[in-house]
Coordinates of C-alpha atoms in Angstrom, one line a residue:
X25 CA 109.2 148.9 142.9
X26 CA 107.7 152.4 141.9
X27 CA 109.8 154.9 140.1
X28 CA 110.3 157.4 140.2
X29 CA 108.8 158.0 143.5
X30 CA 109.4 161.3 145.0
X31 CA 109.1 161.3 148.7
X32 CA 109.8 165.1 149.2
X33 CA 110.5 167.8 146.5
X34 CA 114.6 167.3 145.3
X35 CA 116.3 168.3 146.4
X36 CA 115.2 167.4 150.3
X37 CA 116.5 168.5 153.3
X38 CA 119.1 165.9 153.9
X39 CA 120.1 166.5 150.6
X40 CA 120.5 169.8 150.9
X41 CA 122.4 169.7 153.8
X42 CA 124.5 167.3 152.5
X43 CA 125.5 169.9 149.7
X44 CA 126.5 172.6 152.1
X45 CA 128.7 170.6 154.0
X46 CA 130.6 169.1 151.0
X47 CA 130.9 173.4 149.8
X48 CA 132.9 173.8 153.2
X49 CA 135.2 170.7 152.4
X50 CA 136.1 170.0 148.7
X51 CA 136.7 172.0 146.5
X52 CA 135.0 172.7 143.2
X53 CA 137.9 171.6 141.3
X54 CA 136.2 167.8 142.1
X55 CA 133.7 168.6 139.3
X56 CA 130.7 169.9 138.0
X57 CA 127.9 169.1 140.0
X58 CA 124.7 168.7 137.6
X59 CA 122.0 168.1 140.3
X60 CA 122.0 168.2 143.9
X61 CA 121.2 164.6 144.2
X62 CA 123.0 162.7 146.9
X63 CA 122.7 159.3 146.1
X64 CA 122.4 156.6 148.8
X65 CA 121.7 153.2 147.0
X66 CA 120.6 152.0 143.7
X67 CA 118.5 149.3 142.2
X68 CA 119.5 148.5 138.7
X69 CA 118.7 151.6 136.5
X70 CA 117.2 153.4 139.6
X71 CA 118.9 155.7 142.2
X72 CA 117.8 156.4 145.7
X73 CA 118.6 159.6 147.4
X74 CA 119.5 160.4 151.3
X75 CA 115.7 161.9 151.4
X76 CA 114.2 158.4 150.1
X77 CA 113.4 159.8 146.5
X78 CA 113.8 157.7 143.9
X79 CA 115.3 158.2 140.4
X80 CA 115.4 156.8 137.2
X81 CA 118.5 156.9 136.1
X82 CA 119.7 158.1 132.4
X83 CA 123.6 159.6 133.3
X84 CA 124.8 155.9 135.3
X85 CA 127.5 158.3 136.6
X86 CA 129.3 159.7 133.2
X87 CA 128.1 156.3 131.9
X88 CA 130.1 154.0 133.9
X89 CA 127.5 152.2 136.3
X90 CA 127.4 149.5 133.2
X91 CA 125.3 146.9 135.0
X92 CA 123.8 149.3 137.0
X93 CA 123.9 149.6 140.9
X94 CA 124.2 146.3 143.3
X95 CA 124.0 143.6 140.4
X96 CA 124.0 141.0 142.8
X97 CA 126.5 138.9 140.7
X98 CA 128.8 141.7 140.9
X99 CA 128.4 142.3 144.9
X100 CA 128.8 139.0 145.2
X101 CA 132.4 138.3 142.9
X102 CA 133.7 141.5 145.4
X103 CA 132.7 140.2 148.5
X104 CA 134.3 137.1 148.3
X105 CA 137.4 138.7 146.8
X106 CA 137.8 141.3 149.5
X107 CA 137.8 138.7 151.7
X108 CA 140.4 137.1 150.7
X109 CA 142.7 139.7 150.0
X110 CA 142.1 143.6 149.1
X111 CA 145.3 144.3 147.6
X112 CA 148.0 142.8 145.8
X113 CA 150.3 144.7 143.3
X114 CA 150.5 143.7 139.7
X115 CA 153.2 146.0 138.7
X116 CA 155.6 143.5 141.4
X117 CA 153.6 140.2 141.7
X118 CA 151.3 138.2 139.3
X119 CA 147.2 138.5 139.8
X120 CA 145.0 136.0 138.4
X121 CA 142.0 137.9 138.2
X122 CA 143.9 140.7 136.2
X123 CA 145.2 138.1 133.8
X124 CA 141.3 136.9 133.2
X125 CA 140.3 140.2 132.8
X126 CA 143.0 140.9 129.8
X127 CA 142.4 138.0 128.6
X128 CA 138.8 138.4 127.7
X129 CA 139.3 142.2 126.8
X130 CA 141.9 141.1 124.5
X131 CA 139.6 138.5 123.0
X132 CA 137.2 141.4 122.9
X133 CA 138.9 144.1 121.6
X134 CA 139.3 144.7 117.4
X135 CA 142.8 144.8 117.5
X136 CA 144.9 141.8 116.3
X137 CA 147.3 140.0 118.6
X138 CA 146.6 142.6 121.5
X139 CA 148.5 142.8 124.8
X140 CA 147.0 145.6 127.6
X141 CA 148.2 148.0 129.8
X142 CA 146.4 148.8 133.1
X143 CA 145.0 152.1 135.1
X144 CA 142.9 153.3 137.3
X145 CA 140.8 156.0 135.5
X146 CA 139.8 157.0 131.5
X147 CA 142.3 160.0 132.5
X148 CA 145.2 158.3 133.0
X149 CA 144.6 155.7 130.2
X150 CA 145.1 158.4 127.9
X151 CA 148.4 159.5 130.0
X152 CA 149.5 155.7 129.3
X153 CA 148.2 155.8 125.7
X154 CA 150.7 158.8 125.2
X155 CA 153.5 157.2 126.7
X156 CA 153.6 153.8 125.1
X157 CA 152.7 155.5 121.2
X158 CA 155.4 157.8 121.8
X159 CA 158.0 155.0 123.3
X160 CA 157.4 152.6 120.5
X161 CA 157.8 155.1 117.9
X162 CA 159.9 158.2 118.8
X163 CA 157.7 160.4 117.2
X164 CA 156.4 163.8 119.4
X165 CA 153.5 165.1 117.5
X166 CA 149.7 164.0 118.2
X167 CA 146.5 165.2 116.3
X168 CA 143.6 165.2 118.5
X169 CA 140.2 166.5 117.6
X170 CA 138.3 169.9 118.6
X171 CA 135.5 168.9 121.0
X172 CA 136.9 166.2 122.7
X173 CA 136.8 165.3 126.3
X174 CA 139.9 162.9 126.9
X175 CA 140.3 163.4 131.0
X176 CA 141.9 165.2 133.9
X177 CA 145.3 164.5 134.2
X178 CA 148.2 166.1 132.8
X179 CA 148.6 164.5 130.1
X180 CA 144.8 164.0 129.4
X181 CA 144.2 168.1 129.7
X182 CA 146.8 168.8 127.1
X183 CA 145.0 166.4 124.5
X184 CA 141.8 167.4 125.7
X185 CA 139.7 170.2 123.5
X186 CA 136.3 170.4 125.0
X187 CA 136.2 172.9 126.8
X188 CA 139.0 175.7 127.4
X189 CA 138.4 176.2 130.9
X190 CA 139.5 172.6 131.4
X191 CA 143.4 174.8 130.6
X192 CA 142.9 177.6 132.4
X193 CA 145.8 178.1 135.0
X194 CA 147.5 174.8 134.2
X195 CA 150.1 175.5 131.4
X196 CA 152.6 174.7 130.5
X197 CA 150.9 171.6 129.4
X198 CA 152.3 168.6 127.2
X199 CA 153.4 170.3 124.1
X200 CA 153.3 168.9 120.6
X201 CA 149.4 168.6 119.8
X202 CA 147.5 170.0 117.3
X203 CA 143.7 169.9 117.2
X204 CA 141.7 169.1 113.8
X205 CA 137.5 169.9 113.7
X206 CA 135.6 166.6 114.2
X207 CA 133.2 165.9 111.5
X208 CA 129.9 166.4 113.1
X209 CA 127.3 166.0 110.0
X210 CA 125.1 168.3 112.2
X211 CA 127.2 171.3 112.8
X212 CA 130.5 171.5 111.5
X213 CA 132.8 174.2 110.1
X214 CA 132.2 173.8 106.3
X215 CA 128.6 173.9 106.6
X216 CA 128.0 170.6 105.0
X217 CA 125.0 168.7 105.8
X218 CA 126.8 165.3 106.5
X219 CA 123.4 163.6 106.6
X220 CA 122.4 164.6 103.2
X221 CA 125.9 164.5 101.9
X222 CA 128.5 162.2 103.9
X223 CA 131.6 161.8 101.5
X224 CA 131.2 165.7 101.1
X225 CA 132.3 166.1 104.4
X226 CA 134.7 163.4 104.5
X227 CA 136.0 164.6 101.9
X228 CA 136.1 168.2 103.2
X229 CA 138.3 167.1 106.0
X230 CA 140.9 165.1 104.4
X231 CA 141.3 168.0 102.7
X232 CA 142.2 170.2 105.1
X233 CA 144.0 167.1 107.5
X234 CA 146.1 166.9 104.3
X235 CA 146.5 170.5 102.1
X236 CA 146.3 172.6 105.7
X237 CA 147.4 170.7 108.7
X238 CA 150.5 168.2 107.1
X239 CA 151.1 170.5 104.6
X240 CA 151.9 173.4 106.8
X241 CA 151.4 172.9 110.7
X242 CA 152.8 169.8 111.8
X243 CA 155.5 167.4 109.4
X244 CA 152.9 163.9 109.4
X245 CA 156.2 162.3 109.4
X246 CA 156.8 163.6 112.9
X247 CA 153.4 162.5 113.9
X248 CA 152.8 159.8 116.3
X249 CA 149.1 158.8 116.8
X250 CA 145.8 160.4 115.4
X251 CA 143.7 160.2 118.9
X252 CA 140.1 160.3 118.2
X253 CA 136.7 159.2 119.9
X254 CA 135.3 156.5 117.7
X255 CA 131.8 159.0 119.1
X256 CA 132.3 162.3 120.7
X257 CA 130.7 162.3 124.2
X258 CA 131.3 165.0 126.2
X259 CA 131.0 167.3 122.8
X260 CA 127.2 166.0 122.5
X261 CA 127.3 162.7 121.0
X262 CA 128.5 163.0 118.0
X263 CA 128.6 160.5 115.8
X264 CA 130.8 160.9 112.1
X265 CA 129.8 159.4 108.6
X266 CA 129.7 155.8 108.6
X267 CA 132.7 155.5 106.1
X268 CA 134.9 158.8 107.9
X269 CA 137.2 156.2 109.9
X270 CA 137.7 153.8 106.8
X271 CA 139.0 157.3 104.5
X272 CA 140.8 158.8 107.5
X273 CA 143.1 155.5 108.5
X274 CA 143.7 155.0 104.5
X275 CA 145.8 158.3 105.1
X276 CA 147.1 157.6 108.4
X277 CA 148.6 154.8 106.9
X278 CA 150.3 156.3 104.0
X279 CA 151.8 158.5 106.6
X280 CA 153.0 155.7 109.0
X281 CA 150.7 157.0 111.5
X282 CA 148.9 155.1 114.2
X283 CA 145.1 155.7 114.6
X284 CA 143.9 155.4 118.7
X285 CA 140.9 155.1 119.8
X286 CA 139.5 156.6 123.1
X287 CA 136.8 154.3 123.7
X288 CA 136.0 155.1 127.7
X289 CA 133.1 156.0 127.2
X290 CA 131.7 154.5 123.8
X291 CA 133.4 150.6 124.9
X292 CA 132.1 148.0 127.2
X293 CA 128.8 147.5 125.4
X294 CA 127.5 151.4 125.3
X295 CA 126.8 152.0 122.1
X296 CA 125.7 147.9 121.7
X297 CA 129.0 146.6 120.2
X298 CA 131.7 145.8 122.9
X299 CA 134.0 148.7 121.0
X300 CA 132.0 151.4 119.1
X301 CA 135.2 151.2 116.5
X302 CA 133.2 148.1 115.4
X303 CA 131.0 149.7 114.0
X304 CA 133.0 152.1 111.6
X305 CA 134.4 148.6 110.6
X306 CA 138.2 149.3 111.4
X307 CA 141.0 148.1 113.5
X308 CA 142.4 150.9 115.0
X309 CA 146.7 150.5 116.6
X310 CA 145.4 151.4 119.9
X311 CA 142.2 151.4 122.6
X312 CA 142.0 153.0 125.3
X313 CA 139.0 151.9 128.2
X314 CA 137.6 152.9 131.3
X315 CA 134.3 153.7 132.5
X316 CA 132.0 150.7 131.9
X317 CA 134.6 147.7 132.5
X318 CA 134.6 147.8 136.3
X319 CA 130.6 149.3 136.6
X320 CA 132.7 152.6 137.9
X321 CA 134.6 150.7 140.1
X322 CA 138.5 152.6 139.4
X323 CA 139.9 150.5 136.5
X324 CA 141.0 151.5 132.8
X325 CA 144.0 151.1 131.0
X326 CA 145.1 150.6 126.7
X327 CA 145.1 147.7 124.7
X328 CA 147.5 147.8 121.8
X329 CA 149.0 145.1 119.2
X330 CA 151.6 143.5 120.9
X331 CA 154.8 144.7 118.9
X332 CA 153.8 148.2 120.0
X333 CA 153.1 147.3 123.5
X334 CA 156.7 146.9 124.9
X335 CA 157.9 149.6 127.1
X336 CA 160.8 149.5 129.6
X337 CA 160.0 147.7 132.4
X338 CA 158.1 149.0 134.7
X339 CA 157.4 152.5 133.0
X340 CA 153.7 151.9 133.0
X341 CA 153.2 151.2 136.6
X342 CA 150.8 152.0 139.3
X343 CA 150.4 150.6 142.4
X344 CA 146.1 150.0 142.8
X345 CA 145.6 149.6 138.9
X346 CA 143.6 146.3 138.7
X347 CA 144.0 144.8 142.3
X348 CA 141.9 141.7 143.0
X349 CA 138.5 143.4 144.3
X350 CA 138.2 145.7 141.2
X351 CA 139.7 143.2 138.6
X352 CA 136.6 141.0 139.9
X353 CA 134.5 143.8 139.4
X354 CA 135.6 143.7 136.3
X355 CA 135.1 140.1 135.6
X356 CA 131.8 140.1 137.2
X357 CA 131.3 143.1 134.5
X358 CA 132.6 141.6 131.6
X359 CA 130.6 138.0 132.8
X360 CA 127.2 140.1 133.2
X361 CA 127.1 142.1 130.0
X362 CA 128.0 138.7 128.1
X363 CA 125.5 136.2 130.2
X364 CA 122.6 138.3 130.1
X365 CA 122.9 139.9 126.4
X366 CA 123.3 143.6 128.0
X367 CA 124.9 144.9 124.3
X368 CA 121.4 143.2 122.6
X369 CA 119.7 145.1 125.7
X370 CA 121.7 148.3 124.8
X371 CA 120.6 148.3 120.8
X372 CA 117.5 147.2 121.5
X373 CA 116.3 150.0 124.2
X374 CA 118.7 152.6 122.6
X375 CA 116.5 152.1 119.4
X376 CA 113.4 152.4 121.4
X377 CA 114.7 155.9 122.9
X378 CA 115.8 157.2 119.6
X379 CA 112.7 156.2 117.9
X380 CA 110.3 158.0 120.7
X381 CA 112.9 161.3 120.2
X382 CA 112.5 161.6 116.4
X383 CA 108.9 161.4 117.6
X384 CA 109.3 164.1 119.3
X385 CA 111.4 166.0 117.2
X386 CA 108.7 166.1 114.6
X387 CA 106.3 167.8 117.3
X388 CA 108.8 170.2 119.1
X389 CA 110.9 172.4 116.2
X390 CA 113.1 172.9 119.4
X391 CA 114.7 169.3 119.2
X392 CA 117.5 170.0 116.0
X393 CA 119.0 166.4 116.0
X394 CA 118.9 162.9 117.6
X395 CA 121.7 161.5 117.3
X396 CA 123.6 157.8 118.2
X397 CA 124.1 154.3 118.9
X398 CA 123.2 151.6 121.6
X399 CA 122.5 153.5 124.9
X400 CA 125.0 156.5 123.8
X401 CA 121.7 159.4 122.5
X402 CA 122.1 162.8 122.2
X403 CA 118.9 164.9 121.3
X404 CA 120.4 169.0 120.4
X405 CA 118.2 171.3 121.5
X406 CA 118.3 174.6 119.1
X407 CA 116.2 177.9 118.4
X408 CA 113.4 177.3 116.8
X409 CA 113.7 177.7 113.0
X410 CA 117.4 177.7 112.9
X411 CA 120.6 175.3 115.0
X412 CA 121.6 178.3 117.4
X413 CA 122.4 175.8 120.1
X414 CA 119.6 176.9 123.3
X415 CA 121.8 176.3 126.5
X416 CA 119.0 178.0 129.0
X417 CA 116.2 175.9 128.1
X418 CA 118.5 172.9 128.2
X419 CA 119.1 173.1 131.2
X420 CA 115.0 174.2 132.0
X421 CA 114.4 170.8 130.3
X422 CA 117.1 168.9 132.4
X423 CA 116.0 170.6 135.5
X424 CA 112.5 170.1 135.3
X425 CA 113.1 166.2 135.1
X426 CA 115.5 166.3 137.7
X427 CA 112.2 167.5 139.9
X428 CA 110.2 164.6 138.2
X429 CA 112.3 162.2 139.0
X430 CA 114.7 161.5 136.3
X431 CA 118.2 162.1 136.0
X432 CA 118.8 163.6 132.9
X433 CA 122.3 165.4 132.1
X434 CA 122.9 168.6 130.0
X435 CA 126.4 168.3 128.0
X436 CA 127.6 169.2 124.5
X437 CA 130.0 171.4 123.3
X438 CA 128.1 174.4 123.3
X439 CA 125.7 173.2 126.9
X440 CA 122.2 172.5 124.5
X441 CA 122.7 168.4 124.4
X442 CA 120.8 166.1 126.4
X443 CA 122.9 163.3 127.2
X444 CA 121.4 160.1 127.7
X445 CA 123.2 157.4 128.8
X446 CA 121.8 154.8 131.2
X447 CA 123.4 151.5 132.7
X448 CA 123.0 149.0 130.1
X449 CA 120.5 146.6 132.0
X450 CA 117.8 149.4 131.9
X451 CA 114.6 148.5 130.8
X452 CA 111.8 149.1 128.0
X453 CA 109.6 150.0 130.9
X454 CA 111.6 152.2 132.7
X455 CA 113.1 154.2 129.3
X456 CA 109.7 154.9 128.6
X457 CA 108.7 156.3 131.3
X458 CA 112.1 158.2 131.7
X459 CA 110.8 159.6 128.0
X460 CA 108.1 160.7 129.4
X461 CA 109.3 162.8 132.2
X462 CA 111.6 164.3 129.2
X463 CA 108.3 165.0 127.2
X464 CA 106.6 166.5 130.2
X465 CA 110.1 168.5 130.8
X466 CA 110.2 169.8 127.7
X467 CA 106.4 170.7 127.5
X468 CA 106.7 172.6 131.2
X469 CA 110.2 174.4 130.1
X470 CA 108.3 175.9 126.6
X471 CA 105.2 176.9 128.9
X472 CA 107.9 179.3 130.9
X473 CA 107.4 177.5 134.0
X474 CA 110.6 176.3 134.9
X475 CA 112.8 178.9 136.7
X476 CA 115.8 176.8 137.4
X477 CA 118.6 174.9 135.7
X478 CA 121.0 172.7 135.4
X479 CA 124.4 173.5 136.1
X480 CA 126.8 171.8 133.0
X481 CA 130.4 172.5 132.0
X482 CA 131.4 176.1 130.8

C-alpha cells in the first residue's frame, strides 16, 4: 500500500464538512481536536480519512490503538464474541474472558500476588485507584506530581496537574492532594542538569519531598499513596533518573506509604516492557491501566497486591467494565503483543526513531531534547540557543506533517513537545518515512512557510 498517499489537500471537503457538523452538535468539552482528520478505516500503522487520504500514523489515538487498526486476529476474537453475546455483567455474574484477561495481566504485572479491579477508561481507573488505597488504609492525603495528566473524571481532575484549565469551573474538587515537581532532568525547578548529574537531582527532591512537603504541608503519616507516572506523557515525555523510583520508594516506605503507578499510557508494551515501572526496577503497591490493553476498545481498571485489594462488596462496580466483546479485545491484545514480539517491535523501532532525532538534533539547534523509551519519544522543541519552550513553531512543525501526511501530535507541559507514539506493530519502513515528513516539517516551518498550526491543550 502507498503511504502516505494524499488524495486531496487535508483537510478535504468531506472532512471538512464533517467538522462543521460535529461544531453544531458536541460540544468542545469532548476534547481537543489536534487535526481535522476524520478517520474512516485504518491498516495497521496507517489511517484513512473520509476524503481517501492516507496517513501514517504516530498519535494511535492518545496511544491506545496498540496493535494498530483491524488486526485481523483482533476483528476476528470480537466477531465471534459479539455473536454470541454482547453483554454480560461482571459486577452480578462470572465472565470467562474477564477472568483470562486478569489472569494474564496479573501474571504480567510487577506486583506480587496481584488481584485486579476493572473500568472502562484510564480516567476512572484512577477514580478506582483512589478508592480502594484510601479503603484499605484510612488515610486521606495523596501526593501527586506537577505535570501530570491522570484523566477526566472527578476524581481524576482533582489529582490531575497538567494543565489548570483542566479545573476551571469544576471545584469543589476531591480535596486532600498536594502536588510535588516531577524530576524532569531537562527542565526542572532546581536547575539541575539531571543528565549530567542524576543523584543531584534526586537528591534535590527528596529533599524538598522530605524537609518542605512532610515537614510542613501534609503529616506523611496521614498520607495514603504517592501517585506518579512511571513517564510523564501528556507533560512531554518525561522520563526521571534511572535510580529516582528506587530513592523515592526507600522513603515511601519508611513512611508507610504506598507508591502507585499510573501506567495507562506507559503499560501494555509502550515503552517495550509490558509495565514501564520495569524498567526503574521496582514493585510499586498499585497499577493502574488503560489505553493499550483493549487496542482503545473501553477497558482499564488497577491491579494491586491482594491484601490491599479487598473492598466492600460491590463498591467498585460498573456495569460495561470488561463485558465479553471488549474483554476479547483484550485477549486478542494481550495474545498479539505476546505472539508476534510487539514489545521487541516497540524497543527496536523506538531506538531507530530516537536515533534518527539525535540526528537531527545535532543539525537543527531548535530540537533541545529527545527523550524516552520503546515507542513513548518526545523531541522538545526550544529557542535557538537557549530551552525557552517554542509552542508556535511546534505546532508549524506538527501542522506541516499533518499536510504531508503524517499524524504527528503537539503536547507537553508548556505546548513545544512532539509526541510520538505509534501502535506498536509499526514498522522500520513506515517510521522512517514518518521521520522524514518530520524532517521536511521542520525544514518548511524554519523557512517561514507554514502559516497554520496545530491546535494542543492550553
Amino acid at each position: 500500500m502507498e503511504y502516505p498517499k494524499l488524495v486531496v489537500s487535508p483537510p478535504g471537503p468531506k472532512a471538512k464538512e464533517l467538522v462543521e457538523r460535529e461544531k453544531k452538535v458536541i460540544s468542545q468539552g469532548l476534547g481537543v481536536k489536534l487535526f481535522p482528520v476524520v478517520p474512516e478505516r485504518g491498516y495497521g500503522a496507517l489511517v484513512e480519512d473520509v476524503d481517501g487520504n492516507i496517513f501514517i500514523d504516530f498519535l494511535a489515538g492518545a496511544a491506545a490503538a496498540s496493535t494498530g487498526y483491524a488486526h485481523p486476529k483482533l476483528v476476528k476474537e470480537v466477531q465471534e464474541q459479539v455473536a454470541k453475546i454482547q453483554h454480560s455483567m461482571i459486577g452480578y455474574t462470572y465472565s470467562k474472558r474477564a477472568i483470562e484477561v486478569a489472569e494474564i495481566l496479573a501474571e504480567k504485572a510487577p506486583i506480587d500476588n496481584p488481584k485486579i479491579l476493572f473500568g472502562l477508561s484510564g480516567s476512572d481507573s484512577i477514580d478506582l485507584l483512589m478508592k480502594v488505597v484510601r479503603f484499605t488504609t484510612r488515610k486521606p492525603w495523596i501526593v501527586a506530581f506537577i505535570g501530570a495528566y491522570h484523566g477526566q473524571t472527578y476524581g481524576a481532575t482533582s489529582v490531575a496537574a497538567f494543565q489548570s484549565s483542566q479545573k476551571r469551573g469544576f471545584s469543589p474538587l476531591v480535596p486532600n492532594v498536594v502536588w510535588v515537581p516531577y524530576p524532569n532532568p531537562y527542565r526542572n525547578i532546581w536547575n539541575i542538569d539531571g543528565y549530567e548529574e542524576p543523584n543531584e537531582l534526586i537528591n534535590a527532591f527528596i529533599d524538598y519531598l522530605e524537609k518542605y512537603v512532610f515537614a510542613h504541608v501534609v503529616p506523611p503519616e496521614e498520607v495514603s499513596m504517592l501517585l506518579a507516572e512511571p513517564i510523564q506523557g501528556d507533560a512531554g515525555i518525561v522520563v526521571p533518573p534511572e535510580d529516582f523510583f528506587k530513592e523515592l520508594k526507600k522513603v515511601l516506605n519508611e513512611h508507610g506509604i504506598f507508591l502507585a503507578m499510573d501506567e495507562v499510557q506507559t503499560g501494555i508494551g509502550r515503552t517495550g516492557k509490558w509495565f514501564a515501572s520495569e524498567w526503574f526496577d521496582i514493585k510499586p503497591e498499585f497499577i493502574s491501566f488503560g489505553k493499550g490493553v483493549a487496542s482503545g476498545m473501553g477497558l482499564s481498571g488497577v491491579i494491586g497486591r491482594d491484601e490491599l485489594m479487598e473492598m466492600t462488596s460491590g463498591s467498585a462496580l460498573l456495569t460495561p467494565a470488561a463485558n465479553p466483546v471488549i474483554s476479547a479485545a483484550a485477549y486478542a491484545t494481550l495474545r498479539i503483543i505476546e505472539e508476534e514480539n510487539l514489545i521487541k517491535n516497540a524497543l527496536e523501532v523506538g531506538e531507530f526513531i530516537k536515533k534518527h532525532l539525535l540526528e537531527l538534533k545535532e543539525q537543527y539547534e531548535v530540537i533541545g531534547d529527545v527523550r524516552g523509551k520503546g515507542l513513548m519519544i518526545g523531541a522538545e522543541i526550544v529557542k535557538p540557543g537557549t530551552k525557552t519552550p517554542d509552542p508556535e513553531l511546534t505546532g508549524k512543525i506538527c501542522w506541516r506533517a499533518f499536510e504531508l501526511g503524517l499524524i504527528l501530535p503537539s503536547y507537553g507541559m508548556f505546548g513545544n513537545v512532539i509526541r510520538i507514539t505509534p501502535p506498536l506493530v509499526i514498522t522500520k519502513e513506515i517510521a522512517e518515512k514518518g521521520l522524514e515528513i518530520v524532517e521536511q516539517a521542520l525544514k518548511d516551518a524554519l523557512a517561514g512557510k507554514v502559516t497554520h498550526k496545530t491546535v494542543t491543550w492550553h
